[in-house]
Backbone as numpy.savetxt, mean C-alpha at the origin, in Angstrom:
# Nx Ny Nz CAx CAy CAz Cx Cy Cz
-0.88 -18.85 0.02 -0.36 -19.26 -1.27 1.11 -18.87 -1.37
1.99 -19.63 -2.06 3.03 -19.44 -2.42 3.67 -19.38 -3.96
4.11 -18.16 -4.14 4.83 -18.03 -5.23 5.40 -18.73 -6.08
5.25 -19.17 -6.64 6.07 -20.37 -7.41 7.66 -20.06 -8.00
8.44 -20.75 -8.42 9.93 -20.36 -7.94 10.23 -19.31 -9.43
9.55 -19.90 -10.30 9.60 -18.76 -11.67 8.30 -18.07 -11.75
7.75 -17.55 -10.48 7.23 -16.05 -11.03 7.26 -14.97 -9.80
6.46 -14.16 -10.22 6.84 -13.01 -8.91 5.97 -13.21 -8.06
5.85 -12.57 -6.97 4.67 -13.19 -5.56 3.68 -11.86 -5.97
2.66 -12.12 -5.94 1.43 -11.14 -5.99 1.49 -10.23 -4.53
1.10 -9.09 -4.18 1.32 -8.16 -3.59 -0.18 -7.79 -3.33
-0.33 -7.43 -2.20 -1.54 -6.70 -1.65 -0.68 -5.85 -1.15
-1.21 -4.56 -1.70 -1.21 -3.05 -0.85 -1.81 -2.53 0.14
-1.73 -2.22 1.30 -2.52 -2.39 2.34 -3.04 -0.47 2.86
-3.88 -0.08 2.04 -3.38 1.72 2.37 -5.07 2.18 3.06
-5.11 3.06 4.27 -6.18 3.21 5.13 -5.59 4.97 4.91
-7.02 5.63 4.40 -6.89 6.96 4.16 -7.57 7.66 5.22
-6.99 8.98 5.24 -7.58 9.80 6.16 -6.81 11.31 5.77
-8.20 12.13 5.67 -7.59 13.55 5.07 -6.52 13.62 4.55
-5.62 13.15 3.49 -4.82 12.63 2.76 -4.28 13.41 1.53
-5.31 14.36 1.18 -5.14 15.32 -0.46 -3.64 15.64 -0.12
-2.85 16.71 0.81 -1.78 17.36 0.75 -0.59 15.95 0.23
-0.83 14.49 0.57 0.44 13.75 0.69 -0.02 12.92 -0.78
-1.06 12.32 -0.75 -1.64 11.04 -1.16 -1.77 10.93 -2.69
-1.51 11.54 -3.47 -0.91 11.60 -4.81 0.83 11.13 -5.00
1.13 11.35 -4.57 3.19 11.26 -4.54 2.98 9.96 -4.12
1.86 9.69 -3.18 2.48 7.92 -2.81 2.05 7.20 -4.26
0.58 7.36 -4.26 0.03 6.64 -5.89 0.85 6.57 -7.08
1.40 7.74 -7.00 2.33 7.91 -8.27 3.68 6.62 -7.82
4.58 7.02 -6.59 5.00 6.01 -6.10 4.65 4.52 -6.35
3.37 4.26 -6.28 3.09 2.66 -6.26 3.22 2.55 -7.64
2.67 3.37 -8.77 2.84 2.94 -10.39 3.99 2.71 -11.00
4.72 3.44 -10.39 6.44 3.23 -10.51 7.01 2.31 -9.90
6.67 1.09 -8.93 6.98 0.04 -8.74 7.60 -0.61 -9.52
8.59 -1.20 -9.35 9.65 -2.44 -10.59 8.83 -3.84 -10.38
8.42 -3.67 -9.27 7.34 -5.18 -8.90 6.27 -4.91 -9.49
5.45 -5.67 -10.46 4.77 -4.79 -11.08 2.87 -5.74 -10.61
3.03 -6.61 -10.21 1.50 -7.47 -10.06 1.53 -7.23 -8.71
1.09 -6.39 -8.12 0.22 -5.48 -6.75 -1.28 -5.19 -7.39
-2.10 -5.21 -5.96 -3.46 -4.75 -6.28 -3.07 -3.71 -5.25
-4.17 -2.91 -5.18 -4.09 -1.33 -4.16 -5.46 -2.26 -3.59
-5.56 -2.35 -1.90 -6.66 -2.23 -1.23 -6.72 -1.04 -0.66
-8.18 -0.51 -0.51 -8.19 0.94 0.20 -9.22 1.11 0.59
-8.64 1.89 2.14 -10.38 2.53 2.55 -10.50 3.79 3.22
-10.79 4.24 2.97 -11.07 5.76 3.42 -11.59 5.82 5.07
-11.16 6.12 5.84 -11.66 6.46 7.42 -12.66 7.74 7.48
-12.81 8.02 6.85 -14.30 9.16 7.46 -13.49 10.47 6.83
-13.19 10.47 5.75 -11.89 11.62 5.39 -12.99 13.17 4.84
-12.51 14.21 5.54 -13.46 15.21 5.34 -12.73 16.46 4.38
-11.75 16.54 3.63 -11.20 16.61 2.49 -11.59 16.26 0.87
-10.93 16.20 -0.19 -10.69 15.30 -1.05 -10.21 14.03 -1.17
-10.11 13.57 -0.47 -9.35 11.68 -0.30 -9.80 11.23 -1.06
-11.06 10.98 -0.86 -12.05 9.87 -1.78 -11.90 10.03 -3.32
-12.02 11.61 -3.34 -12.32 12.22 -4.99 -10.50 11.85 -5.74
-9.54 12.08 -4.80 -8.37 11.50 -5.45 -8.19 10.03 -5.87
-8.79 9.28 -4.99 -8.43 7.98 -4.44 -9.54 7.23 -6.03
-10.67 8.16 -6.42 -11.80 7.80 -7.13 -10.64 7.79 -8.62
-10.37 8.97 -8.70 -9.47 9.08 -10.05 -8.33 8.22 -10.09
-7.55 7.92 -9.02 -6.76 7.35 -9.52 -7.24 5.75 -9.71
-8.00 5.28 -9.25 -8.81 3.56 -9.51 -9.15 3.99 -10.93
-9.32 5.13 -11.55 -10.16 5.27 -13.34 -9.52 5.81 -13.46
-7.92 6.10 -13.09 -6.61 6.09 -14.12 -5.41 5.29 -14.31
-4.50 6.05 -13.95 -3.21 4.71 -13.41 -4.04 3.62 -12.98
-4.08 3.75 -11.67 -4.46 2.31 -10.83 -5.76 1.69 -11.51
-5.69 2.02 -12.46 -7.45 1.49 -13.26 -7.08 -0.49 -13.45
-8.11 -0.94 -12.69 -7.90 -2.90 -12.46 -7.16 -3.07 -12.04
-6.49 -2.52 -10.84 -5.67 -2.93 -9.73 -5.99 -2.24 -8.35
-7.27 -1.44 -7.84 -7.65 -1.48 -6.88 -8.98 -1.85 -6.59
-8.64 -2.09 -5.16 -10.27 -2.86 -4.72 -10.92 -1.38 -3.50
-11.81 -1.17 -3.78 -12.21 0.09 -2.69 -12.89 -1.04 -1.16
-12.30 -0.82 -0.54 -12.92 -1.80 0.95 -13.98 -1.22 1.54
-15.12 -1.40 1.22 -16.75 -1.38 2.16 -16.09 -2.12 3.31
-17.25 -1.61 4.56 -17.18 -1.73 5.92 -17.95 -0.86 7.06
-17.27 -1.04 7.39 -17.89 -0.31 8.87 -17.73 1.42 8.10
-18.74 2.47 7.80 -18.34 3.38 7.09 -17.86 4.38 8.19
-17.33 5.21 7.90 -16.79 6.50 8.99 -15.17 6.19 9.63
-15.31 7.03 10.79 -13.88 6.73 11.10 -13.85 5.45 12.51
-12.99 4.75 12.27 -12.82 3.66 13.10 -11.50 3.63 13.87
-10.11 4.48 13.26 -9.29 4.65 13.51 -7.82 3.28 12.71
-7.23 4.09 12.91 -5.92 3.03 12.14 -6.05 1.42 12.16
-6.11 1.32 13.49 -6.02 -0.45 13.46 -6.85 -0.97 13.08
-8.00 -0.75 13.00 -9.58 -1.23 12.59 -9.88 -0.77 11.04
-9.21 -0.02 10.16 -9.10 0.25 9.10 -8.16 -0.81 8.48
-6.85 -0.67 8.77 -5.90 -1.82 8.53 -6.08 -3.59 8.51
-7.25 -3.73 9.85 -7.62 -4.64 10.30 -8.95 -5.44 9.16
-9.89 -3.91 8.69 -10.29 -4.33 7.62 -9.86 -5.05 6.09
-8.75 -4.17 6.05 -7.85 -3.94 4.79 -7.07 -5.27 4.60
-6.97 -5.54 5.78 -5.79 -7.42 6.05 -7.16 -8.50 5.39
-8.13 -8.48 6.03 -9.51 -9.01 6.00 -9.56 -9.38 4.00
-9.68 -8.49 4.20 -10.14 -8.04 2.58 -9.01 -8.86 1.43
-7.91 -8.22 1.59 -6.74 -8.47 0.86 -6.45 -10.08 1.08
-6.54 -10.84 1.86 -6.60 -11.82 2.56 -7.72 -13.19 1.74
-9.10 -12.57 1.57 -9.81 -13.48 0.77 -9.56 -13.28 -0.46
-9.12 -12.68 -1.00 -7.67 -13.12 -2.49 -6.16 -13.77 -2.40
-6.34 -14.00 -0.80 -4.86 -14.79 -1.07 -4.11 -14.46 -2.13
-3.16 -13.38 -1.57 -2.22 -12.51 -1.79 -0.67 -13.67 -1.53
0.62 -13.13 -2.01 1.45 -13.86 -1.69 2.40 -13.09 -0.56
2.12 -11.74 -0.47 3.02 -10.50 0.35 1.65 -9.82 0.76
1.65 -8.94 1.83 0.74 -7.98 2.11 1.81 -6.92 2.40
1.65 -5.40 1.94 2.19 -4.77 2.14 1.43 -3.25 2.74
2.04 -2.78 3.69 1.03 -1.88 4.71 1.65 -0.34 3.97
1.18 0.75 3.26 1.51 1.72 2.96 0.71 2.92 3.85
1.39 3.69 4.10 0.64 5.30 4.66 0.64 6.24 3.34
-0.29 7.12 3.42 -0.50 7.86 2.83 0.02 8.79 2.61
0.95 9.38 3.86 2.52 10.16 3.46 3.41 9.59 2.93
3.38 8.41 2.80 4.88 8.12 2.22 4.85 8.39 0.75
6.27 7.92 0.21 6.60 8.43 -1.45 7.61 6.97 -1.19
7.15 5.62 -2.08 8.00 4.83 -1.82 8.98 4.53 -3.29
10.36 4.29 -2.54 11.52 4.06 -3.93 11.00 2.98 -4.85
11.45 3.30 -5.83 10.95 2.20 -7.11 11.37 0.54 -6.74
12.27 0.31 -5.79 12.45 -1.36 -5.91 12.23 -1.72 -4.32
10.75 -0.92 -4.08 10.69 -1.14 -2.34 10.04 -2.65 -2.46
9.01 -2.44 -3.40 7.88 -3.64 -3.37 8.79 -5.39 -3.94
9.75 -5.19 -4.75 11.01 -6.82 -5.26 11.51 -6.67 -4.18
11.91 -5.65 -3.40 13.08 -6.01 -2.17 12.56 -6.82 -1.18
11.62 -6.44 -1.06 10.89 -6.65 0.25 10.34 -8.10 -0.10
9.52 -8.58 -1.37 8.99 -9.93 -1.49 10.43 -10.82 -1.27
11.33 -10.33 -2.45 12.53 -11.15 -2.31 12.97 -11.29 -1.17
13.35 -10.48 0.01 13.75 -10.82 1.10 12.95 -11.85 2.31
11.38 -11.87 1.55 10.45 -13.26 2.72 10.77 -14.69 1.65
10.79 -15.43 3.00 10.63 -16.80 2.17 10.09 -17.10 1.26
9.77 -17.89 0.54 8.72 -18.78 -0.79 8.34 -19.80 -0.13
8.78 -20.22 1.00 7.61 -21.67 1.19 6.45 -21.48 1.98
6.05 -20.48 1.98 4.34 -20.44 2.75 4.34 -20.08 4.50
5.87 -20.11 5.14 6.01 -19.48 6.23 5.72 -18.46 6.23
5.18 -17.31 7.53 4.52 -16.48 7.90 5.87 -16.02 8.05
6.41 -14.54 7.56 7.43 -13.87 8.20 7.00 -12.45 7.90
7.57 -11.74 8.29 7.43 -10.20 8.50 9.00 -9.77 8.37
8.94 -8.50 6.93 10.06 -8.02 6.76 9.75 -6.22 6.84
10.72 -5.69 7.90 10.76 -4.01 7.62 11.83 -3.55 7.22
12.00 -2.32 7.10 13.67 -1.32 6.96 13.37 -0.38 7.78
14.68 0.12 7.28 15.04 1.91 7.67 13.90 2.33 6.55
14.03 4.07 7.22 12.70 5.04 6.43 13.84 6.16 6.07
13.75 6.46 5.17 14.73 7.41 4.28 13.47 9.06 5.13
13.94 9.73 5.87 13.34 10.62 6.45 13.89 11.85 5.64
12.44 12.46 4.89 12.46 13.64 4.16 11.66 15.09 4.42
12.31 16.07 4.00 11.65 17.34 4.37 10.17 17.33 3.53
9.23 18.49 3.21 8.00 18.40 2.32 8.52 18.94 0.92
9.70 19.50 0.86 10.11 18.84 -0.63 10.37 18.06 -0.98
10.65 16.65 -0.29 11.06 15.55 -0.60 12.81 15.45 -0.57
13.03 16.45 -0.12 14.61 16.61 -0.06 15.47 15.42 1.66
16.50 15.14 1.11 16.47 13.44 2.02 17.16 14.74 3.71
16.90 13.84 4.76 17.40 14.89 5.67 17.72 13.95 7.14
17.78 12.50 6.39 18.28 11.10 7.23 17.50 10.49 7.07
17.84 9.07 7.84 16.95 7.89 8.04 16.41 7.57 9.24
15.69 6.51 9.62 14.65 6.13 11.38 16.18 5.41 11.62
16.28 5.35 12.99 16.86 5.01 13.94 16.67 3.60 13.99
């Protein structure tokens, strides 16, 4: 599907958890603060032997309350690509207009999710857009960018 020229492109969030409690709040908070504001959160937990789930539970019945989908599957751990691989699957039979792949460490800037739609086409071509990664200490203090 394609965006139509007066509105915004719908967004799939693409996020595969795994023992996650120490990071995985700062990103959530991150996604609510989005300037792009029509994203769904897809998510699935890999076999996480922590709190993941119990965070991941509250935030779908708070902030993120009717904007995430929890992804059933293969239950346990499968590993990154086969989590992701689910998560594409999923996000995919809603025909999304962007898919966007998040980790659970990250903390993303407020105009990551407009930059990034705005910078792919609108006519239904398949393209793939990345950046630089603003590389931070665990205070969040900036300490460079990826190469």
């Amino acid at each position: 599907m394609t965006a139509s020229a007066d509105s915004r492109p719908r967004v799939a969030i693409l996020l595969s958890t795994f023992d996650g409690v120490p990071f995985l709040q700062e990103q959530l908070d991150s996604l609510v603060d989005q300037s792009l504001r029509d994203w769904t959160l897809y998510w699935r937990d890999d076999g996480s032997t922590d709190g993941t789930v119990a965070v991941m539970q509250a935030f779908m019945a708070g902030a993120g309350a009717g904007r995430c989908v929890a992804v059933a599957g293969v239950p346990g751990r499968v590993g990154p690509s086969a989590s992701f691989m689910s998560l594409l699957r999923a996000a995919a039979a809603d025909d999304p207009d962007v898919a966007a792949f998040a980790d659970q460490d990250d903390v993303w800037l407020p105009e990551k999710l407009a930059r990034g739609a705005a910078a792919l086409p609108q006519d239904g071509r398949a393209a793939l857009y990345c950046t630089r990664q603003v590389l931070v200490d665990q205070d969040l203090r900036r300490i460079g960018e990826s190469a």
